[in-house]
JSON list of C-alpha atoms in Angstrom, two decimals:
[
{"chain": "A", "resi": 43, "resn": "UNK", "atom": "CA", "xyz": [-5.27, -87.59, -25.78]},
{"chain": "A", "resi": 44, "resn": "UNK", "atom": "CA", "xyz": [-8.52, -88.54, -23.86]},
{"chain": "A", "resi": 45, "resn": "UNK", "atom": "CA", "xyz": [-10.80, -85.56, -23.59]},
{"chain": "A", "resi": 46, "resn": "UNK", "atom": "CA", "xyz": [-14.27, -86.06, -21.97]},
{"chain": "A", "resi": 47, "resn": "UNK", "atom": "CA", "xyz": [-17.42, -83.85, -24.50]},
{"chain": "A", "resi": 48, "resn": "UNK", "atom": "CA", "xyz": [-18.58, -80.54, -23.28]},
{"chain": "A", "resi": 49, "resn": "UNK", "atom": "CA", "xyz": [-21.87, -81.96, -25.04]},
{"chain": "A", "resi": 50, "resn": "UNK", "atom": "CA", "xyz": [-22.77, -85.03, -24.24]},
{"chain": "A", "resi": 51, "resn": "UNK", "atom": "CA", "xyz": [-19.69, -86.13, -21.33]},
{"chain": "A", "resi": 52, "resn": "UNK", "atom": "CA", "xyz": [-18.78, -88.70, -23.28]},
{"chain": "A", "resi": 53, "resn": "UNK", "atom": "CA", "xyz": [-15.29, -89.81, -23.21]},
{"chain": "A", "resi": 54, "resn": "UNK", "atom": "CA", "xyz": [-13.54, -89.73, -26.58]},
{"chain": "A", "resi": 55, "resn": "UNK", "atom": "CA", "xyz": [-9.79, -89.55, -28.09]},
{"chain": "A", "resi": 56, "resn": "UNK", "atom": "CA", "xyz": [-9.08, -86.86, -29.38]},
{"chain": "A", "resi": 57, "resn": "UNK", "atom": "CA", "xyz": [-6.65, -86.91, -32.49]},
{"chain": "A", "resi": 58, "resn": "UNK", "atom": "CA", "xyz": [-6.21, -82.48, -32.60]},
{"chain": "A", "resi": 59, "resn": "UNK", "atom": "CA", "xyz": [-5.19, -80.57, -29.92]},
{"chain": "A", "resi": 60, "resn": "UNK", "atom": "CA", "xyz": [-8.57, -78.35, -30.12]},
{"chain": "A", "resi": 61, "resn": "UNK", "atom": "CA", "xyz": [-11.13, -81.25, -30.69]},
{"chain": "A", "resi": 62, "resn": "UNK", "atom": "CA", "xyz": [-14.08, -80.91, -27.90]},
{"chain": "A", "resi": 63, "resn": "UNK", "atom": "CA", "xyz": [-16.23, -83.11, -29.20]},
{"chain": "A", "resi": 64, "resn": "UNK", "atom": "CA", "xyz": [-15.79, -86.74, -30.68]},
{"chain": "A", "resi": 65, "resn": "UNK", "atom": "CA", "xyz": [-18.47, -86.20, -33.61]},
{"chain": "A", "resi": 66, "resn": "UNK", "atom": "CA", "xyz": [-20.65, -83.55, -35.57]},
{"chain": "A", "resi": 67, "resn": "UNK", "atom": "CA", "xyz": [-23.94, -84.06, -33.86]},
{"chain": "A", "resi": 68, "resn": "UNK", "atom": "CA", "xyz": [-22.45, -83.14, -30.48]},
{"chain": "A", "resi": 69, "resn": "UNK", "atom": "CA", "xyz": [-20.64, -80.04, -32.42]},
{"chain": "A", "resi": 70, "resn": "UNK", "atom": "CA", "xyz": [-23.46, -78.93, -33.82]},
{"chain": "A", "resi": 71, "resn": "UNK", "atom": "CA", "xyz": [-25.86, -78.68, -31.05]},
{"chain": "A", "resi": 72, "resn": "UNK", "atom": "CA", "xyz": [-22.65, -77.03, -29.02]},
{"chain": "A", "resi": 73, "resn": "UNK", "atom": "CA", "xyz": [-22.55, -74.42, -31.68]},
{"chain": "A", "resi": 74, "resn": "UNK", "atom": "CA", "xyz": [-26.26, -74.21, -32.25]},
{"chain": "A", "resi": 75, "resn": "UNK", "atom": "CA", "xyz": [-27.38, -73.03, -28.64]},
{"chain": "A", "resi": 76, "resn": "UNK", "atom": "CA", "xyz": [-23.93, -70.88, -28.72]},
{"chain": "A", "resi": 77, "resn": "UNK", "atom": "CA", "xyz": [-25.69, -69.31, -32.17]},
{"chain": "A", "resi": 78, "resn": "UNK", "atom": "CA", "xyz": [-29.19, -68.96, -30.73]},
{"chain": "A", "resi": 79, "resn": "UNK", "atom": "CA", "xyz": [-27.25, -66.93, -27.20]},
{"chain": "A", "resi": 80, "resn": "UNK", "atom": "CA", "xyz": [-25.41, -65.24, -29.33]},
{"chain": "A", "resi": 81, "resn": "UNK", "atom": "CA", "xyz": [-27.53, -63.47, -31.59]},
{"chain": "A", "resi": 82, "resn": "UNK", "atom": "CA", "xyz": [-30.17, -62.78, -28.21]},
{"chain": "A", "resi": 83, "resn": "UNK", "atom": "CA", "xyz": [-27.02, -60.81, -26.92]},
{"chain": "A", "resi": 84, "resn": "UNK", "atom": "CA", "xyz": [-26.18, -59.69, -30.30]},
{"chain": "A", "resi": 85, "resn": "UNK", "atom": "CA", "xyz": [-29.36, -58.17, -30.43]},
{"chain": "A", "resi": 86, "resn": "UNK", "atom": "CA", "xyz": [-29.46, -56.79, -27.01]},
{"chain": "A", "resi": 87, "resn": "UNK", "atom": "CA", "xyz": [-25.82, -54.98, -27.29]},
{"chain": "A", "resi": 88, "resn": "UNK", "atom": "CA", "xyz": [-26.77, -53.03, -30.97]},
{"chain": "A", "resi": 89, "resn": "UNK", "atom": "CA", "xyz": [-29.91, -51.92, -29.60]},
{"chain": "A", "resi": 90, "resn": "UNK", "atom": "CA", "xyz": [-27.93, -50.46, -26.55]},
{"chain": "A", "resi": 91, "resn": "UNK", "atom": "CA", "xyz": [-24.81, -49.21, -28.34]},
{"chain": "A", "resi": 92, "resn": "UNK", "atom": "CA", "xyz": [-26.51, -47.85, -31.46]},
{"chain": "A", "resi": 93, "resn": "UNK", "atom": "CA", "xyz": [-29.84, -46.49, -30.31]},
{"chain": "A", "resi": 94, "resn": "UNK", "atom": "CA", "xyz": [-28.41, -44.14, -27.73]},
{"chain": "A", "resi": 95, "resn": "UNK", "atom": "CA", "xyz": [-31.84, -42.82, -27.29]},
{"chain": "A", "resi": 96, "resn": "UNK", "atom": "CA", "xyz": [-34.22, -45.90, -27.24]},
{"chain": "A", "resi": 97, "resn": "UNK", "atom": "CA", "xyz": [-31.70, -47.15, -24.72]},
{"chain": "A", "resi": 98, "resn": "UNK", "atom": "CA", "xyz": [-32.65, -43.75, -22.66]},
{"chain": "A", "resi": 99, "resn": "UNK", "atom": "CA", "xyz": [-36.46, -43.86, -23.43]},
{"chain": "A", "resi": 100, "resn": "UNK", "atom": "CA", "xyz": [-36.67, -47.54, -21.94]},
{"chain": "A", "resi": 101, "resn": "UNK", "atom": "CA", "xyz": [-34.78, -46.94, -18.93]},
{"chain": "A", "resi": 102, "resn": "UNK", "atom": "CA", "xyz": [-36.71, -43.70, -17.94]},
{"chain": "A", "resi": 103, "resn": "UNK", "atom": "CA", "xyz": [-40.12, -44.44, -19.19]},
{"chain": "A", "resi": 104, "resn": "UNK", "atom": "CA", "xyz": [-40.30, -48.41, -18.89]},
{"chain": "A", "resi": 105, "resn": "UNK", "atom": "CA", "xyz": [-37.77, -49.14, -15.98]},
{"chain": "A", "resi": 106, "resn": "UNK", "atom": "CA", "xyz": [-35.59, -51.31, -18.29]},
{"chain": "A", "resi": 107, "resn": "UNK", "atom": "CA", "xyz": [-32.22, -51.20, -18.54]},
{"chain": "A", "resi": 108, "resn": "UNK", "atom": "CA", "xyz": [-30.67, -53.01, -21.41]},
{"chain": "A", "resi": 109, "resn": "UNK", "atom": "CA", "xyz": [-27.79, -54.03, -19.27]},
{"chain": "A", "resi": 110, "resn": "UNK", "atom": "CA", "xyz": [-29.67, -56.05, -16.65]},
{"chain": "A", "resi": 111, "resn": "UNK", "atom": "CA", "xyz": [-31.51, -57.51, -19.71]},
{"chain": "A", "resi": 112, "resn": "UNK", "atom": "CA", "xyz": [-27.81, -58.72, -21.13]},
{"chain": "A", "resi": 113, "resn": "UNK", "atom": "CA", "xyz": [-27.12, -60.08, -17.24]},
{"chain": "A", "resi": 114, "resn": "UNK", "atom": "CA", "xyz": [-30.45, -61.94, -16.94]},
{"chain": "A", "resi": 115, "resn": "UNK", "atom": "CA", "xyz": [-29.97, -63.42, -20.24]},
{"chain": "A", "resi": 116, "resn": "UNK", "atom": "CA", "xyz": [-26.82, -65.03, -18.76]},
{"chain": "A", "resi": 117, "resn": "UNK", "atom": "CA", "xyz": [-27.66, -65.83, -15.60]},
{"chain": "A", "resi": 118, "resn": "UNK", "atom": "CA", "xyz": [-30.62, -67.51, -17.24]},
{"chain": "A", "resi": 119, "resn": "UNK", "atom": "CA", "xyz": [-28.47, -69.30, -19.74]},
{"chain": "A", "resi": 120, "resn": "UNK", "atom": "CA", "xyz": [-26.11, -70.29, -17.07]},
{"chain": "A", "resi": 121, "resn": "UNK", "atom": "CA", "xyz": [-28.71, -71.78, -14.74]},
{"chain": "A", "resi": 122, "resn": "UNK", "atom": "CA", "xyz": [-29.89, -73.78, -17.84]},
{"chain": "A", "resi": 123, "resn": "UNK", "atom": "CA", "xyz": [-26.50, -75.50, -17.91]},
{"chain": "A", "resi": 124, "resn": "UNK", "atom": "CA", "xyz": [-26.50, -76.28, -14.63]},
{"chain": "A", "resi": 125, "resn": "UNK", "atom": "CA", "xyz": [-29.97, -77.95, -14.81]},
{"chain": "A", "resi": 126, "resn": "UNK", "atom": "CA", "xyz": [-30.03, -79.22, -18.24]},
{"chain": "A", "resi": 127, "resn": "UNK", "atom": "CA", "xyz": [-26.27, -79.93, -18.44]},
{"chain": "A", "resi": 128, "resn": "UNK", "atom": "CA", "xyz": [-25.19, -80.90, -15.69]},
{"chain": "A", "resi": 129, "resn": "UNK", "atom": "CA", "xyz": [-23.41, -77.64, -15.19]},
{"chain": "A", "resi": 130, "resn": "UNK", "atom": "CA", "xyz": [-21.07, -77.86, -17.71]},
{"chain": "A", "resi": 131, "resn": "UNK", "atom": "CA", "xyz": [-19.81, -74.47, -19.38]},
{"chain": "A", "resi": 132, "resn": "UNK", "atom": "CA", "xyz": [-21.90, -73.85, -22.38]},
{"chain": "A", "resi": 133, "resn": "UNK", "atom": "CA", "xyz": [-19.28, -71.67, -23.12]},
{"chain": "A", "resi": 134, "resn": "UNK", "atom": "CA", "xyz": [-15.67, -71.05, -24.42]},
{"chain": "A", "resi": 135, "resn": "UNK", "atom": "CA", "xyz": [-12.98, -70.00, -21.45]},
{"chain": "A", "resi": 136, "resn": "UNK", "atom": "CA", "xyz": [-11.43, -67.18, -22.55]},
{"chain": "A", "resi": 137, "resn": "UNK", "atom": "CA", "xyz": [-8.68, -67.11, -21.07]},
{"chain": "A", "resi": 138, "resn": "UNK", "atom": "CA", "xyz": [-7.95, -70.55, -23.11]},
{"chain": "A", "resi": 139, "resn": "UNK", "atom": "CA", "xyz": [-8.54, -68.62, -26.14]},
{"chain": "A", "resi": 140, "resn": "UNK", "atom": "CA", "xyz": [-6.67, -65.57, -25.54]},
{"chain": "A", "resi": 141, "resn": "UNK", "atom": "CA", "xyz": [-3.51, -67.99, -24.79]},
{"chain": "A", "resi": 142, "resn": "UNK", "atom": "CA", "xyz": [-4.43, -69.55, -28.10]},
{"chain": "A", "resi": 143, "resn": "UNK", "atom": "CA", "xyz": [-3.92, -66.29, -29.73]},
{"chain": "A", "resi": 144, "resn": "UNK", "atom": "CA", "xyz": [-7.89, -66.06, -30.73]},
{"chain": "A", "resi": 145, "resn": "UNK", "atom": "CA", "xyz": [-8.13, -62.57, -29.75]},
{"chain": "A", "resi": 146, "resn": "UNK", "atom": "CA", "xyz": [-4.45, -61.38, -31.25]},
{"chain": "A", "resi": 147, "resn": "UNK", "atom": "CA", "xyz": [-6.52, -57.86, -31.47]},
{"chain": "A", "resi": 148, "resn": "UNK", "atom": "CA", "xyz": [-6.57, -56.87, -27.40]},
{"chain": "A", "resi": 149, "resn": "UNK", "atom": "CA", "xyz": [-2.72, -56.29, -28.05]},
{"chain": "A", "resi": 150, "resn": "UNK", "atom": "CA", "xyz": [-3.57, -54.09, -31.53]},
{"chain": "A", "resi": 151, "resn": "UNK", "atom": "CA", "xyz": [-3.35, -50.11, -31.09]},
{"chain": "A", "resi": 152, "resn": "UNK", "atom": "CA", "xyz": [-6.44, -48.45, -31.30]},
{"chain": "A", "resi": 153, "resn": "UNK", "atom": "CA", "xyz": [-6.96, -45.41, -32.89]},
{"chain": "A", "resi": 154, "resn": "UNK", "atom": "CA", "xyz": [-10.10, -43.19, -32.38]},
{"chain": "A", "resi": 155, "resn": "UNK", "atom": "CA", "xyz": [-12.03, -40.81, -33.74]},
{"chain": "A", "resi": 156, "resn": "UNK", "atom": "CA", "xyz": [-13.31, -38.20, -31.14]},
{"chain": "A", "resi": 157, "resn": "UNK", "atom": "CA", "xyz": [-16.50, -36.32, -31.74]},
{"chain": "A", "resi": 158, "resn": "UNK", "atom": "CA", "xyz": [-15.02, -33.43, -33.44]},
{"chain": "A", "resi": 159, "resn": "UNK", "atom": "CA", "xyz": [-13.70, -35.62, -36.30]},
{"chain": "A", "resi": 160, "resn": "UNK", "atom": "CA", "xyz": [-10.38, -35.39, -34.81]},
{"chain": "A", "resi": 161, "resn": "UNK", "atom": "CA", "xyz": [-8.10, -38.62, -34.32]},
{"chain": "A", "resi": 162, "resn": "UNK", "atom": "CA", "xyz": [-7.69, -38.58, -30.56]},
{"chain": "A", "resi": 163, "resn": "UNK", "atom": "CA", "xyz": [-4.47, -40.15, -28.94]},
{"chain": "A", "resi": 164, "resn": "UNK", "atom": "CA", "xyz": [-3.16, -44.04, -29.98]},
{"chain": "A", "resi": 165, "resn": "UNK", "atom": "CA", "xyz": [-3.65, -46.46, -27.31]},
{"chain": "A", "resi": 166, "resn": "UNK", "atom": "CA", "xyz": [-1.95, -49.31, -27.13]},
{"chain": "A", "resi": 167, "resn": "UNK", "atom": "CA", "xyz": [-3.77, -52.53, -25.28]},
{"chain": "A", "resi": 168, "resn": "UNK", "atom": "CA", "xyz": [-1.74, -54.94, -23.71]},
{"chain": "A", "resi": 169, "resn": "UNK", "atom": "CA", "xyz": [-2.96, -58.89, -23.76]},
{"chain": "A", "resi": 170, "resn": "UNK", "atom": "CA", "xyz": [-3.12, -60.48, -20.80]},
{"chain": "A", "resi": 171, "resn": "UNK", "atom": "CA", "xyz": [-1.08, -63.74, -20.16]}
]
């Protein structure tokens, strides 16, 4: 199947169904700026979730919320693509991946702890299709 690189544009043939790149240099800078992102918004999303009250102290006492800094770090990345890439997604769809079965988990039942210590109620998550 002819596929065209979400790298470089190239056209290629693609011998696996998942191939979206024809070599390892265009792979490896895909997954290298994905890495770099990622662990910005890693960073960003533990500081939020897991310091509760550094989250609280910047907001009040600095004006920053931790969630615009998440959406400006996207909006940032995305208007990089568009001006470095052409506007190609530097990212994977995932709707793609959830019909691929890469997130299996969404349909999973979740069971919680509540803040007594107590397992609260099951609930089940439905994929979506």
């Amino acid at each position: 199947m002819i596929r065209h690189c979400r790298e470089c544009r190239e056209t290629f043939a693609a011998s696996k169904a998942a191939a979206f790149c024809p070599g390892t240099s265009c792979r490896r800078d895909w997954n290298n700026r994905r890495q770099q992102r990622g662990a910005q918004l890693y960073d960003v999303f533990m500081t939020m979730r897991g310091e509760r009250q550094l989250t609280t102290d910047l907001k009040n006492n600095q004006g920053i919320n931790l969630w615009t800094v998440a959406c400006q770090l996207a909006a940032d990345w995305k208007l990089e693509d568009e001006q470095q890439r052409g506007g190609r997604r530097s990212y994977q769809f995932i709707p793609d991946l959830i019909k691929a079965g890469k997130f299996a988990y969404l349909a999973a039942v979740c069971v919680g702890v509540d803040r007594t210590g107590r397992f609260s109620k099951p609930v089940t998550r439905k994929a979506s299709s």
